[in-house]
Short mmCIF file of C-alpha atoms in Angstrom, two decimals:
data_model
loop_
_atom_site.label_atom_id
_atom_site.label_comp_id
_atom_site.label_asym_id
_atom_site.label_seq_id
_atom_site.Cartn_x
_atom_site.Cartn_y
_atom_site.Cartn_z
CA MET A 1199 134.30 61.46 67.33
CA LYS A 1200 136.07 63.31 64.53
CA ILE A 1201 138.81 65.82 65.24
CA SER A 1202 136.69 68.74 63.99
CA GLU A 1203 134.23 68.16 66.84
CA PHE A 1204 136.96 68.93 69.39
CA PHE A 1205 137.89 72.32 67.98
CA ASN A 1206 135.89 75.39 68.78
CA ASN A 1207 136.71 78.98 67.83
CA GLU A 1208 136.21 80.02 71.47
CA LEU A 1209 139.24 77.91 72.38
CA VAL A 1210 141.75 79.48 70.00
CA VAL A 1211 144.28 82.30 70.36
CA THR A 1212 146.26 83.42 67.33
CA ASN A 1213 149.55 85.29 67.12
CA PHE A 1214 149.79 85.16 70.90
CA ASP A 1215 152.65 87.14 72.42
CA ALA A 1216 153.99 84.65 75.00
CA LYS A 1217 157.24 85.00 76.93
CA CYS A 1218 157.30 81.39 78.06
CA LYS A 1219 155.26 78.21 77.90
CA GLU A 1220 153.47 79.05 81.17
CA ASP A 1221 151.92 82.08 79.45
CA VAL A 1222 150.45 79.71 76.86
CA PHE A 1223 149.13 77.33 79.52
CA ASP A 1224 147.51 80.24 81.35
CA VAL A 1225 145.73 81.70 78.34
CA LEU A 1226 144.45 78.36 77.01
CA TYR A 1227 143.40 77.18 80.47
CA LYS A 1228 141.38 80.39 80.91
CA LYS A 1229 139.51 79.68 77.68
CA LEU A 1230 138.89 76.03 78.52
CA TYR A 1231 137.79 76.88 82.07
CA GLU A 1232 135.53 79.79 81.17
CA ASN A 1233 133.78 77.68 78.55
CA GLY A 1234 133.23 74.83 80.99
CA PHE A 1235 135.59 72.24 79.49
CA VAL A 1236 137.99 71.77 82.42
CA LYS A 1237 138.08 71.97 86.20
CA GLU A 1238 140.09 74.51 88.16
CA SER A 1239 142.66 71.80 88.96
CA TYR A 1240 143.52 71.43 85.25
CA LEU A 1241 146.08 74.25 85.10
CA GLU A 1242 148.33 73.00 87.91
CA ALA A 1243 148.00 69.45 86.60
CA ILE A 1244 149.09 70.54 83.11
CA LYS A 1245 152.12 72.39 84.48
CA LYS A 1246 153.16 69.53 86.72
CA ARG A 1247 152.81 66.95 83.99
CA GLU A 1248 154.71 69.05 81.47
CA LYS A 1249 157.57 69.27 83.95
CA ASN A 1250 157.68 65.49 84.50
CA PHE A 1251 156.78 64.39 80.97
CA PRO A 1252 157.40 67.20 78.48
CA THR A 1253 155.37 67.34 75.25
CA GLY A 1254 157.51 69.43 72.86
CA LEU A 1255 157.73 67.71 69.48
CA GLN A 1256 160.64 68.32 67.13
CA LEU A 1257 159.09 68.21 63.67
CA ASN A 1258 160.35 68.98 60.18
CA ARG A 1259 159.44 72.64 59.90
CA TYR A 1260 157.29 74.01 62.70
CA ASN A 1261 157.62 72.53 66.14
CA VAL A 1262 154.50 71.74 68.12
CA ALA A 1263 153.68 70.99 71.75
CA ILE A 1264 150.73 68.87 72.89
CA PRO A 1265 150.33 69.52 76.63
CA HIS A 1266 147.74 67.25 78.27
CA THR A 1267 146.94 65.74 81.63
CA ASP A 1268 144.80 63.16 83.39
CA PRO A 1269 141.04 62.81 82.68
CA GLU A 1270 140.00 63.66 86.25
CA HIS A 1271 140.68 67.37 85.56
CA VAL A 1272 138.46 67.46 82.47
CA VAL A 1273 134.71 68.07 82.18
CA LYS A 1274 134.13 67.85 78.41
CA PRO A 1275 136.70 66.87 75.76
CA ALA A 1276 138.26 69.63 73.65
CA ILE A 1277 141.46 70.82 72.01
CA ALA A 1278 142.55 74.42 72.64
CA VAL A 1279 144.96 75.99 70.15
CA ALA A 1280 147.53 78.78 70.39
CA THR A 1281 149.64 80.08 67.53
CA LEU A 1282 152.59 82.06 68.86
CA LYS A 1283 153.98 85.37 67.69
CA ASN A 1284 157.46 84.18 68.64
CA PRO A 1285 158.38 80.58 69.48
CA VAL A 1286 158.66 79.62 73.17
CA ILE A 1287 160.85 76.90 74.65
CA PHE A 1288 159.39 73.54 75.56
CA LYS A 1289 161.38 70.47 76.52
CA ASN A 1290 161.54 67.65 73.99
CA MET A 1291 159.27 64.65 74.58
CA ALA A 1292 161.95 62.38 73.13
CA ASN A 1293 164.68 63.86 75.30
CA PRO A 1294 163.75 66.18 78.21
CA LEU A 1295 167.29 67.61 78.29
CA GLU A 1296 166.76 69.16 74.87
CA ASP A 1297 164.92 72.40 74.13
CA VAL A 1298 162.38 72.69 71.34
CA GLU A 1299 161.28 76.06 69.95
CA VAL A 1300 157.53 75.69 69.64
CA SER A 1301 155.35 77.82 67.34
CA LEU A 1302 152.04 76.05 67.76
CA VAL A 1303 150.40 74.55 70.85
CA PHE A 1304 147.51 72.06 70.94
CA MET A 1305 146.39 71.73 74.55
CA ILE A 1306 144.39 68.53 74.83
CA ALA A 1307 141.58 67.94 77.33
CA LEU A 1308 140.27 64.37 77.31
CA ASN A 1309 137.93 62.97 79.93
CA GLU A 1310 138.38 59.24 79.37
CA GLU A 1311 141.54 57.18 79.28
CA HIS A 1312 142.06 54.97 76.23
CA SER A 1313 139.40 56.94 74.43
CA GLN A 1314 139.30 59.07 71.32
CA VAL A 1315 141.99 57.16 69.46
CA GLU A 1316 140.48 58.22 66.13
CA MET A 1317 140.74 61.89 67.06
CA LEU A 1318 144.29 61.45 68.37
CA GLN A 1319 145.39 59.78 65.13
CA GLN A 1320 143.89 62.67 63.21
CA LEU A 1321 145.66 65.19 65.41
CA ILE A 1322 148.96 63.37 64.87
CA GLN A 1323 148.39 63.37 61.11
CA LEU A 1324 147.67 67.07 61.32
CA ILE A 1325 150.89 67.90 63.15
CA GLN A 1326 152.85 65.78 60.66
CA ASN A 1327 151.45 67.81 57.76
CA ASP A 1328 153.70 70.84 57.17
CA VAL A 1329 151.31 72.44 54.68
CA LEU A 1330 148.37 72.34 57.09
CA LEU A 1331 150.49 73.57 60.00
CA GLU A 1332 151.68 76.51 57.96
CA LYS A 1333 148.09 77.40 57.03
CA ILE A 1334 147.10 77.30 60.70
CA ILE A 1335 150.09 79.39 61.80
CA ARG A 1336 149.33 82.06 59.19
CA GLU A 1337 145.66 82.29 60.13
CA ASP A 1338 144.45 85.24 62.16
CA GLY A 1339 141.57 84.45 64.51
CA GLY A 1340 139.83 81.30 65.74
CA ASP A 1341 137.20 81.17 62.99
CA GLY A 1342 139.84 80.68 60.31
CA ILE A 1343 141.58 77.87 62.20
CA GLU A 1344 138.30 76.10 62.92
CA LYS A 1345 137.50 76.32 59.21
CA ILE A 1346 140.87 74.87 58.13
CA ILE A 1347 140.43 71.92 60.45
CA LYS A 1348 136.82 71.28 59.39
CA GLN A 1349 137.76 71.50 55.70
CA ASN A 1350 140.60 69.05 56.12
CA SER A 1351 138.87 66.72 58.56
CA GLN A 1352 137.88 64.34 55.74
CA LYS A 1353 141.50 64.01 54.62
CA LEU A 1354 142.62 63.19 58.15
CA THR A 1355 141.51 59.62 58.22
CA GLY A 1356 142.30 58.54 61.74
CA GLY A 1357 144.96 56.17 60.47
CA LYS A 1358 142.48 53.81 58.84
CA MET B 272 152.32 35.17 70.10
CA LYS B 273 154.61 38.18 70.54
CA LYS B 274 154.00 40.77 73.24
CA VAL B 275 154.64 44.49 73.00
CA LEU B 276 154.37 46.84 75.96
CA VAL B 277 153.70 50.46 75.00
CA CYS B 278 153.98 53.09 77.72
CA CYS B 279 153.81 56.85 78.23
CA GLY B 280 153.71 59.53 80.92
CA SER B 281 150.31 59.03 82.46
CA SER B 282 147.18 59.71 80.49
CA MET B 283 147.58 57.07 77.77
CA ILE B 284 147.35 59.65 75.01
CA THR B 285 150.65 59.16 73.21
CA SER B 286 150.78 55.41 73.92
CA SER B 287 147.31 55.01 72.35
CA VAL B 288 148.59 56.72 69.21
CA ALA B 289 151.67 54.48 69.11
CA ILE B 290 149.61 51.29 69.59
CA ASN B 291 147.31 52.27 66.74
CA LYS B 292 150.30 52.76 64.42
CA LEU B 293 151.87 49.47 65.51
CA LYS B 294 148.61 47.58 64.94
CA GLU B 295 148.71 48.63 61.29
CA VAL B 296 152.36 47.62 60.98
CA PHE B 297 151.86 44.16 62.49
CA LYS B 298 148.76 43.55 60.38
CA LYS B 299 150.74 44.31 57.24
CA GLU B 300 153.62 42.12 58.41
CA ASN B 301 151.21 39.37 59.44
CA ILE B 302 152.60 39.11 62.96
CA ASP B 303 150.31 38.17 65.85
CA VAL B 304 150.91 40.59 68.70
CA THR B 305 149.32 41.17 72.08
CA PHE B 306 149.63 44.73 73.38
CA GLY B 307 150.09 45.89 76.92
CA GLN B 308 149.69 49.56 77.81
CA CYS B 309 150.81 51.31 80.97
CA LYS B 310 152.38 54.37 82.58
CA PHE B 311 156.17 54.70 82.83
CA SER B 312 155.88 54.15 86.58
CA GLU B 313 154.15 50.80 86.02
CA VAL B 314 156.81 49.41 83.67
CA PRO B 315 158.88 47.51 86.28
CA SER B 316 155.88 45.47 87.41
CA MET B 317 154.48 45.05 83.88
CA ALA B 318 157.89 43.86 82.65
CA LYS B 319 157.62 41.00 85.16
CA THR B 320 153.92 40.09 84.86
CA PHE B 321 153.19 40.79 81.17
CA LYS B 322 156.65 39.59 80.03
CA PRO B 323 156.86 41.66 76.84
CA ASP B 324 159.30 40.89 73.99
CA VAL B 325 159.92 44.59 73.56
CA ILE B 326 158.99 47.82 75.38
CA VAL B 327 158.06 50.90 73.35
CA PRO B 328 157.98 54.08 75.48
CA THR B 329 156.90 57.33 73.79
CA GLY B 330 159.47 59.24 75.85
CA PRO B 331 162.66 58.39 77.70
CA LEU B 332 162.47 55.33 79.93
CA ASP B 333 165.06 54.30 82.49
CA GLU B 334 166.71 51.11 81.27
CA LYS B 335 166.62 49.68 84.77
CA ALA B 336 162.82 49.82 84.74
CA ALA B 337 162.71 47.41 81.80
CA GLY B 338 164.37 44.55 83.69
CA GLY B 339 166.43 43.42 80.69
CA VAL B 340 163.62 43.66 78.11
CA PRO B 341 164.79 45.54 74.98
CA ILE B 342 163.55 49.12 74.67
CA VAL B 343 162.79 50.90 71.39
CA ARG B 344 161.96 54.59 71.81
CA GLY B 345 158.66 55.31 70.04
CA THR B 346 158.46 59.12 69.99
CA SER B 347 158.62 58.93 66.19
CA PHE B 348 155.08 57.50 66.15
CA ILE B 349 154.00 60.95 67.36
CA THR B 350 156.31 63.14 65.28
CA GLY B 351 156.55 60.97 62.15
CA VAL B 352 160.28 61.79 62.09
CA GLY B 353 162.25 58.54 61.92
CA GLU B 354 159.16 56.34 62.13
CA LYS B 355 160.40 53.86 59.53
CA GLU B 356 163.62 53.21 61.49
CA THR B 357 161.67 52.71 64.71
CA VAL B 358 159.40 50.17 63.01
CA GLU B 359 162.42 48.30 61.63
CA GLN B 360 164.05 48.13 65.07
CA ILE B 361 160.87 46.71 66.60
CA LEU B 362 160.38 44.18 63.80
CA ASN B 363 164.01 43.05 64.09
CA ILE B 364 163.52 42.27 67.77
CA LEU B 365 160.21 40.46 67.21
CA LYS B 366 161.49 38.41 64.28
CA LYS B 367 164.47 37.07 66.24
#
Protein backbone atom coordinates (compact mmCIF):
# COMPACT_ATOMS: atom_id res chain seq x y z
CA MET A 1 0.00 0.00 0.00
CA LYS A 2 1.19 3.49 -0.85
CA ILE A 3 1.41 6.20 1.78
CA SER A 4 -1.38 8.23 0.17
CA GLU A 5 -3.85 5.43 0.92
CA PHE A 6 -3.27 5.89 4.66
CA PHE A 7 -4.11 9.58 4.75
CA ASN A 8 -7.65 10.79 4.86
CA ASN A 9 -8.85 14.37 5.30
CA GLU A 10 -11.15 13.23 8.12
CA LEU A 11 -8.06 12.35 10.14
CA VAL A 12 -6.32 15.73 10.00
CA VAL A 13 -6.31 18.76 12.29
CA THR A 14 -4.44 21.88 11.24
CA ASN A 15 -3.12 24.76 13.32
CA PHE A 16 -4.25 22.92 16.45
CA ASP A 17 -3.92 24.87 19.69
CA ALA A 18 -2.43 22.23 22.01
CA LYS A 19 -1.00 22.86 25.47
CA CYS A 20 0.77 19.52 25.67
CA LYS A 21 1.25 16.31 23.74
CA GLU A 22 -1.72 14.67 25.50
CA ASP A 23 -4.01 17.25 23.85
CA VAL A 24 -2.71 16.07 20.48
CA PHE A 25 -3.22 12.39 21.35
CA ASP A 26 -6.78 13.14 22.48
CA VAL A 27 -7.83 15.01 19.36
CA LEU A 28 -6.27 12.55 16.90
CA TYR A 29 -7.59 9.54 18.81
CA LYS A 30 -11.10 11.02 18.66
CA LYS A 31 -10.85 11.28 14.87
CA LEU A 32 -9.44 7.78 14.46
CA TYR A 33 -12.02 6.29 16.82
CA GLU A 34 -15.05 8.09 15.41
CA ASN A 35 -14.09 7.01 11.90
CA GLY A 36 -13.68 3.39 12.95
CA PHE A 37 -9.91 3.04 12.58
CA VAL A 38 -8.98 2.21 16.19
CA LYS A 39 -10.41 0.58 19.30
CA GLU A 40 -11.19 2.42 22.51
CA SER A 41 -8.03 0.95 24.07
CA TYR A 42 -5.83 2.79 21.53
CA LEU A 43 -5.62 6.08 23.44
CA GLU A 44 -4.29 4.65 26.71
CA ALA A 45 -1.94 2.38 24.77
CA ILE A 46 -0.53 5.35 22.83
CA LYS A 47 0.05 7.34 26.02
CA LYS A 48 1.67 4.45 27.82
CA ARG A 49 3.95 3.61 24.93
CA GLU A 50 4.98 7.22 24.43
CA LYS A 51 6.00 7.34 28.09
CA ASN A 52 8.12 4.17 27.82
CA PHE A 53 9.42 4.66 24.28
CA PRO A 54 9.11 8.30 23.22
CA THR A 55 8.74 9.16 19.52
CA GLY A 56 9.91 12.79 19.25
CA LEU A 57 12.32 13.17 16.34
CA GLN A 58 14.91 15.94 16.26
CA LEU A 59 15.12 16.91 12.59
CA ASN A 60 16.84 19.70 10.69
CA ARG A 61 14.12 22.32 10.68
CA TYR A 62 10.74 21.18 11.96
CA ASN A 63 10.60 18.50 14.59
CA VAL A 64 8.11 15.69 14.22
CA ALA A 65 6.64 13.01 16.50
CA ILE A 66 5.36 9.64 15.30
CA PRO A 67 3.33 8.17 18.17
CA HIS A 68 2.22 4.59 17.55
CA THR A 69 1.31 1.47 19.46
CA ASP A 70 0.66 -2.25 19.12
CA PRO A 71 -1.56 -3.68 16.34
CA GLU A 72 -4.12 -5.15 18.76
CA HIS A 73 -5.58 -1.66 19.34
CA VAL A 74 -6.10 -0.98 15.64
CA VAL A 75 -9.05 -1.86 13.39
CA LYS A 76 -7.95 -0.44 10.01
CA PRO A 77 -4.56 1.10 9.17
CA ALA A 78 -4.31 4.89 8.93
CA ILE A 79 -2.13 7.88 9.70
CA ALA A 80 -3.70 10.82 11.54
CA VAL A 81 -2.00 14.21 11.25
CA ALA A 82 -1.89 17.29 13.47
CA THR A 83 -0.11 20.53 12.65
CA LEU A 84 0.35 22.61 15.80
CA LYS A 85 -0.20 26.31 16.33
CA ASN A 86 2.66 26.31 18.83
CA PRO A 87 5.15 23.46 19.30
CA VAL A 88 4.58 21.04 22.20
CA ILE A 89 7.22 19.08 24.09
CA PHE A 90 7.84 15.44 23.30
CA LYS A 91 10.74 13.38 24.59
CA ASN A 92 13.45 12.47 22.09
CA MET A 93 13.38 8.94 20.67
CA ALA A 94 17.18 8.94 20.59
CA ASN A 95 17.47 10.14 24.17
CA PRO A 96 14.37 10.17 26.42
CA LEU A 97 16.03 12.65 28.79
CA GLU A 98 15.97 15.30 26.08
CA ASP A 99 13.00 17.45 25.09
CA VAL A 100 12.02 18.01 21.48
CA GLU A 101 9.74 20.87 20.42
CA VAL A 102 7.39 19.24 17.96
CA SER A 103 5.39 21.14 15.31
CA LEU A 104 3.91 18.24 13.40
CA VAL A 105 2.51 14.92 14.62
CA PHE A 106 1.87 11.79 12.54
CA MET A 107 -0.05 9.34 14.72
CA ILE A 108 0.30 5.91 13.15
CA ALA A 109 -2.27 3.12 13.42
CA LEU A 110 -1.08 -0.18 11.94
CA ASN A 111 -2.89 -3.47 12.40
CA GLU A 112 -0.15 -5.92 11.47
CA GLU A 113 3.37 -6.22 12.78
CA HIS A 114 6.17 -6.27 10.21
CA SER A 115 3.75 -4.92 7.66
CA GLN A 116 3.55 -1.80 5.55
CA VAL A 117 7.29 -1.31 5.22
CA GLU A 118 6.79 0.51 1.92
CA MET A 119 4.46 3.03 3.55
CA LEU A 120 6.79 3.47 6.53
CA GLN A 121 9.76 4.17 4.25
CA GLN A 122 7.67 6.75 2.44
CA LEU A 123 6.64 8.35 5.71
CA ILE A 124 10.28 8.52 6.80
CA GLN A 125 11.24 10.11 3.47
CA LEU A 126 8.46 12.60 3.97
CA ILE A 127 9.61 13.65 7.43
CA GLN A 128 13.19 13.98 6.15
CA ASN A 129 12.03 16.40 3.45
CA ASP A 130 12.06 19.95 4.87
CA VAL A 131 10.31 21.44 1.85
CA LEU A 132 7.38 19.03 2.07
CA LEU A 133 7.11 19.42 5.84
CA GLU A 134 6.96 23.18 5.48
CA LYS A 135 4.19 22.89 2.88
CA ILE A 136 2.21 20.65 5.21
CA ILE A 137 2.71 22.94 8.21
CA ARG A 138 1.53 25.98 6.24
CA GLU A 139 -1.58 24.23 4.94
CA ASP A 140 -4.94 25.08 6.45
CA GLY A 141 -7.39 22.18 6.52
CA GLY A 142 -7.22 18.44 5.88
CA ASP A 143 -8.02 18.61 2.16
CA GLY A 144 -4.86 20.57 1.43
CA ILE A 145 -2.64 18.16 3.37
CA GLU A 146 -4.21 15.14 1.72
CA LYS A 147 -3.56 16.78 -1.65
CA ILE A 148 0.11 17.51 -0.88
CA ILE A 149 0.70 13.91 0.12
CA LYS A 150 -1.13 12.49 -2.91
CA GLN A 151 0.76 14.82 -5.27
CA ASN A 152 4.11 13.84 -3.80
CA SER A 153 3.36 10.16 -3.31
CA GLN A 154 5.09 9.27 -6.61
CA LYS A 155 8.28 10.99 -5.49
CA LEU A 156 8.29 9.09 -2.21
CA THR A 157 9.59 5.83 -3.51
CA GLY A 158 9.51 3.61 -0.47
CA GLY A 159 13.29 3.43 -0.44
CA LYS A 160 13.50 1.39 -3.62
CA MET B 1 27.51 -14.66 7.20
CA LYS B 2 27.21 -11.61 9.47
CA LYS B 3 24.25 -11.14 11.79
CA VAL B 4 22.59 -7.87 12.71
CA LEU B 5 19.92 -7.57 15.38
CA VAL B 6 17.65 -4.55 14.97
CA CYS B 7 15.29 -3.70 17.82
CA CYS B 8 12.76 -1.08 18.89
CA GLY B 9 10.12 -0.34 21.51
CA SER B 10 7.41 -2.82 20.70
CA SER B 11 5.48 -2.59 17.48
CA MET B 12 8.32 -3.18 15.01
CA ILE B 13 7.64 0.08 13.20
CA THR B 14 10.95 1.88 13.55
CA SER B 15 13.01 -1.33 13.43
CA SER B 16 11.34 -2.27 10.13
CA VAL B 17 12.38 1.09 8.70
CA ALA B 18 15.95 0.62 9.92
CA ILE B 19 16.19 -2.92 8.49
CA ASN B 20 15.00 -1.69 5.11
CA LYS B 21 17.70 1.00 5.07
CA LEU B 22 20.39 -1.46 6.17
CA LYS B 23 19.37 -3.97 3.48
CA GLU B 24 20.16 -1.35 0.84
CA VAL B 25 23.48 -0.53 2.47
CA PHE B 26 24.63 -4.16 2.70
CA LYS B 27 23.53 -4.85 -0.88
CA LYS B 28 25.65 -1.95 -2.09
CA GLU B 29 28.59 -3.08 0.04
CA ASN B 30 28.12 -6.67 -1.07
CA ILE B 31 27.98 -8.03 2.48
CA ASP B 32 25.84 -11.06 3.28
CA VAL B 33 23.80 -10.31 6.38
CA THR B 34 21.08 -12.12 8.28
CA PHE B 35 18.72 -9.86 10.21
CA GLY B 36 17.07 -10.48 13.53
CA GLN B 37 14.28 -8.20 14.74
CA CYS B 38 12.88 -7.92 18.24
CA LYS B 39 11.61 -5.69 21.03
CA PHE B 40 14.05 -4.04 23.47
CA SER B 41 12.79 -6.39 26.18
CA GLU B 42 13.75 -9.42 24.06
CA VAL B 43 17.34 -8.31 23.44
CA PRO B 44 19.00 -10.23 26.32
CA SER B 45 17.65 -13.56 25.09
CA MET B 46 18.18 -12.74 21.39
CA ALA B 47 21.78 -11.72 22.12
CA LYS B 48 22.36 -15.26 23.39
CA THR B 49 20.36 -17.30 20.86
CA PHE B 50 20.76 -15.27 17.65
CA LYS B 51 24.37 -14.28 18.47
CA PRO B 52 24.46 -11.04 16.47
CA ASP B 53 27.71 -9.29 15.44
CA VAL B 54 26.12 -5.95 16.20
CA ILE B 55 22.87 -4.68 17.77
CA VAL B 56 21.11 -1.67 16.23
CA PRO B 57 18.40 -0.25 18.53
CA THR B 58 16.31 2.67 17.21
CA GLY B 59 16.26 4.19 20.71
CA PRO B 60 18.39 3.90 23.83
CA LEU B 61 19.25 0.36 24.88
CA ASP B 62 20.79 -0.64 28.19
CA GLU B 63 24.31 -1.88 27.52
CA LYS B 64 23.82 -4.72 29.97
CA ALA B 65 21.02 -6.11 27.80
CA ALA B 66 23.44 -6.62 24.92
CA GLY B 67 25.64 -9.09 26.79
CA GLY B 68 28.89 -7.71 25.35
CA VAL B 69 27.67 -7.40 21.74
CA PRO B 70 28.53 -3.95 20.29
CA ILE B 71 25.63 -1.50 20.06
CA VAL B 72 25.23 1.17 17.38
CA ARG B 73 22.28 3.50 17.98
CA GLY B 74 20.14 3.61 14.83
CA THR B 75 17.76 6.52 15.44
CA SER B 76 19.37 8.27 12.46
CA PHE B 77 17.69 5.77 10.13
CA ILE B 78 14.43 7.44 11.17
CA THR B 79 15.55 11.07 11.27
CA GLY B 80 18.15 10.99 8.48
CA VAL B 81 20.36 13.15 10.72
CA GLY B 82 23.77 11.48 11.06
CA GLU B 83 22.78 8.43 9.02
CA LYS B 84 26.08 8.24 7.17
CA GLU B 85 28.07 8.08 10.43
CA THR B 86 25.78 5.36 11.77
CA VAL B 87 26.28 3.29 8.62
CA GLU B 88 30.06 3.70 8.87
CA GLN B 89 30.08 2.56 12.50
CA ILE B 90 28.09 -0.56 11.63
CA LEU B 91 30.25 -1.38 8.60
CA ASN B 92 33.43 -0.95 10.68
CA ILE B 93 32.19 -3.52 13.17
CA LEU B 94 31.09 -5.99 10.48
CA LYS B 95 34.30 -5.66 8.46
CA LYS B 96 36.51 -6.46 11.45
